[in-house]
Amino acid sequence: MSYVFGPVPSRRLGFSLGIDLVPKKVCSLDCIYCQVGPTTKKTITRKEYIPLNPVVEELKKWAYEGGEADVVTMSGNGEPTLNSKIGELLIQIKDITDLPTVVITNGTLLYRDEVRKDLLNADIVLPSLDAVTPNVFRAINRPHRSLDINKIIEGLIKFRDQFRGKYFLEILFCKGINDTERELEALYHAIEKIDPDEIHLNTVVRPPQNKRALPLTMEELERIAKRFGKKTKIIAHFDKEHLSTALQDFEKRVLDYLDRRPATPEDLCLVFGVTNDKLMNFMDKLKDEGKVVERVYDKKLYFQIRE
Ligand code: SF4
């Protein structure tokens, strides 16, 4: 079983070595736009869903073999802060590599003292906040029944007071759901209190699990960015030009990548450092073998694993 994957290109972090800390798909939310798929275990119970030792051993092996990346990121198949060993892992990673550690979290558990304490060991924390009013929170994030959006926002504010690393708040917009005048105003006031270093605006850019998850246009995102102020960035397309590590075992890596998310040919060329011709020949082979299928979404071609 492999818990360490990548490095994969990230629009914000460069090349990111990923670590899965929960199995697919354990999460406190079931967001309508989730690329991983429907939440099969919706929970707020923390435990060692994936054991710490094999993760540490895999990381040591990767570092020993000269692996290169820009950051090490806890993200993957669900909500990483549900793993009760995340704090310990963040400390142990520092004995293995000097790379900055990143936690991408839905932020729902930051109201708990022990979760905030664990994440103080990270260098960069990227929580999400898509909604502020309870109805919209339920509509877009479909939370565990015991989660309270006001408590979640309080947790995000408390963590800001304690954390000295970089703190970037992401908001993902779905058309007609969390982009109403009322919600934008509520988000604006919540962001003022949370006071992140940056606000990252995103929208649905890959095929989502739910047809209600529709994207905003770039113009709409730009209007919101202007309103939210100068710390706001629209997460642009990934544009780093080459992969910083040699990737071998091409088929396995492509299939591993597509198992986590659908990808365009451009994404795959970028990740694996190959020309479009070479990639498309290879994808024809995988299609013939019944391993991947094509899908068109928002006029773009995507490859995904055949279910
Ligand atoms: S929090 Fe992340 S992993 Fe969980 S459902 Fe939402 S998008 Fe998916």
Short mmCIF file of C-alpha atoms and ligand atoms in Angstrom, two decimals:
data_model
loop_
_atom_site.label_atom_id
_atom_site.label_comp_id
_atom_site.label_asym_id
_atom_site.label_seq_id
_atom_site.Cartn_x
_atom_site.Cartn_y
_atom_site.Cartn_z
CA MET A 1 0.00 0.00 0.00
CA SER A 2 1.40 3.37 -0.99
CA TYR A 3 0.58 6.43 1.11
CA VAL A 4 3.06 8.79 -0.53
CA PHE A 5 2.35 9.98 -4.07
CA GLY A 6 3.65 12.40 -6.67
CA PRO A 7 5.20 14.90 -6.82
CA VAL A 8 2.15 16.39 -8.54
CA PRO A 9 1.87 19.96 -9.81
CA SER A 10 -0.15 22.23 -7.58
CA ARG A 11 -1.42 25.61 -8.65
CA ARG A 12 -0.26 27.13 -5.38
CA LEU A 13 2.64 25.08 -4.13
CA GLY A 14 4.77 24.07 -7.09
CA PHE A 15 5.59 20.35 -7.10
CA SER A 16 4.02 18.73 -4.14
CA LEU A 17 4.84 15.34 -2.66
CA GLY A 18 1.48 14.17 -1.34
CA ILE A 19 0.72 12.05 1.71
CA ASP A 20 -2.62 10.29 2.17
CA LEU A 21 -3.58 10.26 5.84
CA VAL A 22 -7.08 8.82 5.49
CA PRO A 23 -8.49 6.16 3.16
CA LYS A 24 -10.80 7.05 0.28
CA LYS A 25 -13.05 8.57 1.35
CA VAL A 26 -13.11 9.57 4.99
CA CYS A 27 -14.16 13.19 5.48
CA SER A 28 -16.21 15.45 7.74
CA LEU A 29 -17.83 16.95 4.62
CA ASP A 30 -19.26 15.67 1.35
CA CYS A 31 -18.75 18.72 -0.88
CA ILE A 32 -20.78 18.73 -4.07
CA TYR A 33 -17.67 19.66 -6.06
CA CYS A 34 -15.36 17.04 -4.56
CA GLN A 35 -13.04 15.45 -7.12
CA VAL A 36 -12.22 12.45 -4.96
CA GLY A 37 -15.79 11.10 -5.13
CA PRO A 38 -18.66 10.74 -2.65
CA THR A 39 -17.78 10.58 1.04
CA THR A 40 -18.25 6.99 2.16
CA LYS A 41 -17.47 7.63 5.84
CA LYS A 42 -18.68 11.02 7.06
CA THR A 43 -17.18 11.47 10.50
CA ILE A 44 -15.60 13.90 12.94
CA THR A 45 -13.91 11.12 14.93
CA ARG A 46 -10.14 11.35 14.90
CA LYS A 47 -8.06 8.21 14.85
CA GLU A 48 -5.01 6.69 13.19
CA TYR A 49 -6.90 5.85 9.98
CA ILE A 50 -3.58 5.26 8.25
CA PRO A 51 -0.74 4.09 10.49
CA LEU A 52 2.12 6.50 11.03
CA ASN A 53 5.04 4.06 10.72
CA PRO A 54 4.59 2.93 7.09
CA VAL A 55 4.08 6.55 6.03
CA VAL A 56 7.34 7.56 7.71
CA GLU A 57 9.18 4.59 6.17
CA GLU A 58 7.91 5.48 2.67
CA LEU A 59 9.01 9.07 3.12
CA LYS A 60 12.47 8.00 4.30
CA LYS A 61 12.82 5.76 1.25
CA TRP A 62 11.75 8.57 -1.06
CA ALA A 63 14.27 10.96 0.49
CA TYR A 64 17.04 8.32 0.49
CA GLU A 65 16.49 7.71 -3.23
CA GLY A 66 17.01 11.41 -3.92
CA GLY A 67 13.37 12.39 -4.47
CA GLU A 68 12.80 16.05 -5.33
CA ALA A 69 9.80 18.26 -4.68
CA ASP A 70 8.97 21.78 -3.52
CA VAL A 71 6.80 20.84 -0.53
CA VAL A 72 5.42 17.84 1.37
CA THR A 73 1.64 18.07 1.57
CA MET A 74 -0.91 16.26 3.74
CA SER A 75 -4.01 16.08 1.58
CA GLY A 76 -5.19 13.24 -0.62
CA ASN A 77 -8.30 11.14 -0.26
CA GLY A 78 -10.24 12.96 2.46
CA GLU A 79 -9.73 15.24 5.47
CA PRO A 80 -6.15 14.82 6.79
CA THR A 81 -6.79 16.33 10.25
CA LEU A 82 -9.04 13.34 10.99
CA ASN A 83 -5.83 11.35 11.37
CA SER A 84 -4.94 11.72 15.06
CA LYS A 85 -1.22 11.29 14.30
CA ILE A 86 -0.90 14.26 11.95
CA GLY A 87 0.91 16.40 14.54
CA GLU A 88 3.44 13.67 15.24
CA LEU A 89 3.97 13.10 11.52
CA LEU A 90 4.60 16.81 10.89
CA ILE A 91 7.34 16.69 13.55
CA GLN A 92 8.89 13.50 12.17
CA ILE A 93 8.98 14.86 8.60
CA LYS A 94 11.39 17.53 9.80
CA ASP A 95 13.91 14.79 10.67
CA ILE A 96 13.64 13.41 7.13
CA THR A 97 13.61 16.48 4.87
CA ASP A 98 14.03 20.25 4.96
CA LEU A 99 11.09 20.76 2.60
CA PRO A 100 8.25 22.93 3.91
CA THR A 101 5.27 20.97 5.21
CA VAL A 102 1.77 21.86 4.08
CA VAL A 103 -1.66 20.84 5.34
CA ILE A 104 -4.63 21.25 3.02
CA THR A 105 -7.68 21.02 5.26
CA ASN A 106 -11.39 21.72 5.10
CA GLY A 107 -10.88 23.56 8.41
CA THR A 108 -13.90 21.97 10.09
CA LEU A 109 -11.94 20.56 13.06
CA LEU A 110 -9.89 23.65 13.89
CA TYR A 111 -12.37 24.54 16.63
CA ARG A 112 -10.73 21.73 18.66
CA ASP A 113 -7.69 22.64 20.76
CA GLU A 114 -5.81 19.43 19.92
CA VAL A 115 -6.23 19.88 16.15
CA ARG A 116 -4.92 23.45 16.28
CA LYS A 117 -2.00 22.26 18.42
CA ASP A 118 -1.18 19.54 15.86
CA LEU A 119 -1.20 21.94 12.92
CA LEU A 120 1.13 24.40 14.65
CA ASN A 121 3.86 21.99 13.50
CA ALA A 122 3.18 22.77 9.80
CA ASP A 123 4.83 25.52 7.75
CA ILE A 124 1.82 26.31 5.57
CA VAL A 125 -1.85 25.67 6.33
CA LEU A 126 -4.52 26.05 3.66
CA PRO A 127 -8.02 25.78 5.08
CA SER A 128 -11.22 26.16 3.05
CA LEU A 129 -14.30 28.16 3.81
CA ASP A 130 -16.95 28.06 1.09
CA ALA A 131 -19.94 29.36 3.04
CA VAL A 132 -20.87 31.26 6.18
CA THR A 133 -24.64 30.97 6.43
CA PRO A 134 -25.84 27.57 7.68
CA ASN A 135 -28.13 26.84 4.71
CA VAL A 136 -25.46 27.52 2.11
CA PHE A 137 -22.89 25.58 4.18
CA ARG A 138 -25.24 22.58 4.13
CA ALA A 139 -25.97 22.99 0.40
CA ILE A 140 -22.37 23.13 -0.81
CA ASN A 141 -20.41 21.18 1.81
CA ARG A 142 -23.04 18.69 3.08
CA PRO A 143 -21.35 18.54 6.52
CA HIS A 144 -21.43 15.94 9.27
CA ARG A 145 -24.61 16.63 11.24
CA SER A 146 -22.80 17.83 14.37
CA LEU A 147 -20.73 20.54 12.64
CA ASP A 148 -21.66 24.15 13.30
CA ILE A 149 -20.38 26.75 10.82
CA ASN A 150 -20.09 29.45 13.49
CA LYS A 151 -17.84 27.23 15.60
CA ILE A 152 -15.77 26.40 12.52
CA ILE A 153 -15.22 30.10 11.80
CA GLU A 154 -14.23 30.67 15.44
CA GLY A 155 -11.68 27.86 15.05
CA LEU A 156 -10.24 29.49 11.92
CA ILE A 157 -9.89 32.80 13.80
CA LYS A 158 -8.27 31.16 16.85
CA PHE A 159 -5.77 29.31 14.67
CA ARG A 160 -4.77 32.58 13.00
CA ASP A 161 -3.91 33.98 16.44
CA GLN A 162 -1.69 31.00 17.29
CA PHE A 163 -0.05 30.07 13.98
CA ARG A 164 3.13 31.82 12.79
CA GLY A 165 3.37 30.05 9.40
CA LYS A 166 1.66 30.96 6.14
CA TYR A 167 -2.12 30.82 6.28
CA PHE A 168 -4.03 30.82 2.98
CA LEU A 169 -7.82 30.60 2.94
CA GLU A 170 -9.45 28.99 -0.10
CA ILE A 171 -13.02 29.64 -1.19
CA LEU A 172 -14.45 27.51 -3.97
CA PHE A 173 -17.44 29.03 -5.73
CA CYS A 174 -20.28 27.11 -7.35
CA LYS A 175 -22.60 29.13 -9.51
CA GLY A 176 -25.95 29.95 -7.92
CA ILE A 177 -25.00 28.40 -4.56
CA ASN A 178 -22.39 30.43 -2.68
CA ASP A 179 -22.03 33.42 -5.01
CA THR A 180 -25.21 35.26 -3.98
CA GLU A 181 -25.00 38.84 -2.72
CA ARG A 182 -25.91 37.75 0.80
CA GLU A 183 -23.30 35.00 0.95
CA LEU A 184 -20.55 37.18 -0.53
CA GLU A 185 -21.22 39.82 2.10
CA ALA A 186 -21.15 37.22 4.90
CA LEU A 187 -17.94 35.71 3.53
CA TYR A 188 -16.34 39.14 3.34
CA HIS A 189 -17.01 39.80 7.04
CA ALA A 190 -15.84 36.33 8.10
CA ILE A 191 -12.60 36.74 6.12
CA GLU A 192 -11.95 40.09 7.80
CA LYS A 193 -12.07 38.35 11.18
CA ILE A 194 -10.02 35.31 10.09
CA ASP A 195 -7.37 37.59 8.57
CA PRO A 196 -5.49 35.02 6.43
CA ASP A 197 -2.26 35.94 4.65
CA GLU A 198 -3.96 35.37 1.32
CA ILE A 199 -7.45 34.55 0.06
CA HIS A 200 -7.53 32.09 -2.83
CA LEU A 201 -10.58 32.04 -5.07
CA ASN A 202 -11.35 28.89 -6.95
CA THR A 203 -14.20 27.40 -8.90
CA VAL A 204 -15.16 24.05 -10.37
CA VAL A 205 -12.46 23.28 -12.95
CA ARG A 206 -12.56 19.50 -13.20
CA PRO A 207 -15.49 17.13 -13.64
CA PRO A 208 -17.27 17.12 -10.25
CA GLN A 209 -19.34 14.31 -8.76
CA ASN A 210 -22.51 16.42 -8.75
CA LYS A 211 -24.09 18.15 -11.75
CA ARG A 212 -25.19 21.06 -9.52
CA ALA A 213 -21.57 22.10 -9.08
CA LEU A 214 -21.22 24.64 -11.89
CA PRO A 215 -18.27 26.99 -12.42
CA LEU A 216 -18.13 30.77 -12.25
CA THR A 217 -16.57 32.60 -15.19
CA MET A 218 -13.21 34.31 -14.86
CA GLU A 219 -15.01 37.70 -15.00
CA GLU A 220 -17.23 36.70 -12.08
CA LEU A 221 -14.23 35.57 -10.05
CA GLU A 222 -12.44 38.82 -10.86
CA ARG A 223 -15.39 40.85 -9.57
CA ILE A 224 -15.33 38.90 -6.29
CA ALA A 225 -11.54 39.26 -6.02
CA LYS A 226 -11.85 43.02 -6.35
CA ARG A 227 -14.49 43.11 -3.67
CA PHE A 228 -12.48 40.95 -1.23
CA GLY A 229 -9.40 43.18 -1.46
CA LYS A 230 -5.74 43.04 -2.36
CA LYS A 231 -4.86 39.87 -0.47
CA THR A 232 -7.15 37.98 -2.86
CA LYS A 233 -5.82 35.81 -5.68
CA ILE A 234 -7.61 33.81 -8.29
CA ILE A 235 -5.84 30.49 -8.44
CA ALA A 236 -4.47 30.61 -11.96
CA HIS A 237 -3.66 27.70 -14.19
CA PHE A 238 -0.57 25.82 -13.24
CA ASP A 239 2.33 27.16 -15.24
CA LYS A 240 5.60 25.71 -14.00
CA GLU A 241 7.40 24.48 -17.08
CA HIS A 242 9.20 21.35 -16.15
CA LEU A 243 9.06 18.60 -13.63
CA SER A 244 11.82 18.72 -11.05
CA THR A 245 12.17 14.96 -10.70
CA ALA A 246 12.59 12.18 -13.23
CA LEU A 247 9.46 10.08 -13.36
CA GLN A 248 9.80 6.48 -14.32
CA ASP A 249 7.40 3.58 -14.46
CA PHE A 250 5.17 5.73 -16.62
CA GLU A 251 2.01 3.66 -16.81
CA LYS A 252 1.78 3.04 -13.08
CA ARG A 253 2.30 6.69 -12.32
CA VAL A 254 -0.26 7.87 -14.87
CA LEU A 255 -2.85 5.41 -13.53
CA ASP A 256 -2.07 6.38 -9.92
CA TYR A 257 -2.52 10.02 -10.83
CA LEU A 258 -5.83 9.44 -12.64
CA ASP A 259 -7.06 7.33 -9.75
CA ARG A 260 -6.99 10.47 -7.64
CA ARG A 261 -8.50 12.92 -10.10
CA PRO A 262 -9.44 13.29 -13.77
CA ALA A 263 -6.82 15.17 -15.80
CA THR A 264 -6.51 16.96 -19.12
CA PRO A 265 -3.79 15.97 -21.62
CA GLU A 266 -2.07 19.27 -20.76
CA ASP A 267 -2.03 18.36 -17.06
CA LEU A 268 -0.52 14.96 -17.81
CA CYS A 269 2.13 16.35 -20.18
CA LEU A 270 3.13 18.79 -17.49
CA VAL A 271 3.20 16.26 -14.68
CA PHE A 272 5.11 13.61 -16.57
CA GLY A 273 7.29 15.85 -18.72
CA VAL A 274 6.29 14.33 -22.07
CA THR A 275 5.20 15.79 -25.39
CA ASN A 276 1.54 15.82 -26.37
CA ASP A 277 2.15 13.30 -29.20
CA LYS A 278 3.86 10.85 -26.91
CA LEU A 279 1.18 11.23 -24.28
CA MET A 280 -1.75 10.79 -26.69
CA ASN A 281 -0.18 7.63 -28.16
CA PHE A 282 0.20 6.27 -24.68
CA MET A 283 -3.36 7.20 -23.70
CA ASP A 284 -4.66 5.42 -26.84
CA LYS A 285 -2.96 2.29 -25.57
CA LEU A 286 -4.52 2.68 -22.10
CA LYS A 287 -7.95 3.27 -23.68
CA ASP A 288 -7.59 0.16 -25.88
CA GLU A 289 -6.69 -1.83 -22.79
CA GLY A 290 -9.84 -0.53 -21.06
CA LYS A 291 -7.88 1.18 -18.27
CA VAL A 292 -8.94 4.79 -18.88
CA VAL A 293 -11.85 6.60 -20.54
CA GLU A 294 -12.24 10.05 -22.04
CA ARG A 295 -14.75 12.58 -20.83
CA VAL A 296 -15.54 16.09 -22.11
CA TYR A 297 -16.37 18.67 -19.45
CA ASP A 298 -16.75 22.40 -20.05
CA LYS A 299 -15.46 21.84 -23.62
CA LYS A 300 -12.22 20.32 -22.33
CA LEU A 301 -11.03 16.76 -22.76
CA TYR A 302 -10.27 14.81 -19.57
CA PHE A 303 -8.97 11.32 -18.97
CA GLN A 304 -10.20 9.34 -16.02
CA ILE A 305 -9.88 5.82 -14.67
CA ARG A 306 -12.46 3.38 -16.01
CA GLU A 307 -14.65 2.47 -13.00
S1 SF4 B 1 -13.49 18.58 2.26
FE1 SF4 B 1 -12.21 18.07 0.52
S2 SF4 B 1 -12.12 15.81 0.53
FE2 SF4 B 1 -13.81 16.41 1.88
S3 SF4 B 1 -15.61 16.34 0.56
FE3 SF4 B 1 -14.86 18.46 0.54
S4 SF4 B 1 -13.50 18.58 -1.24
FE4 SF4 B 1 -13.81 16.39 -0.80
#
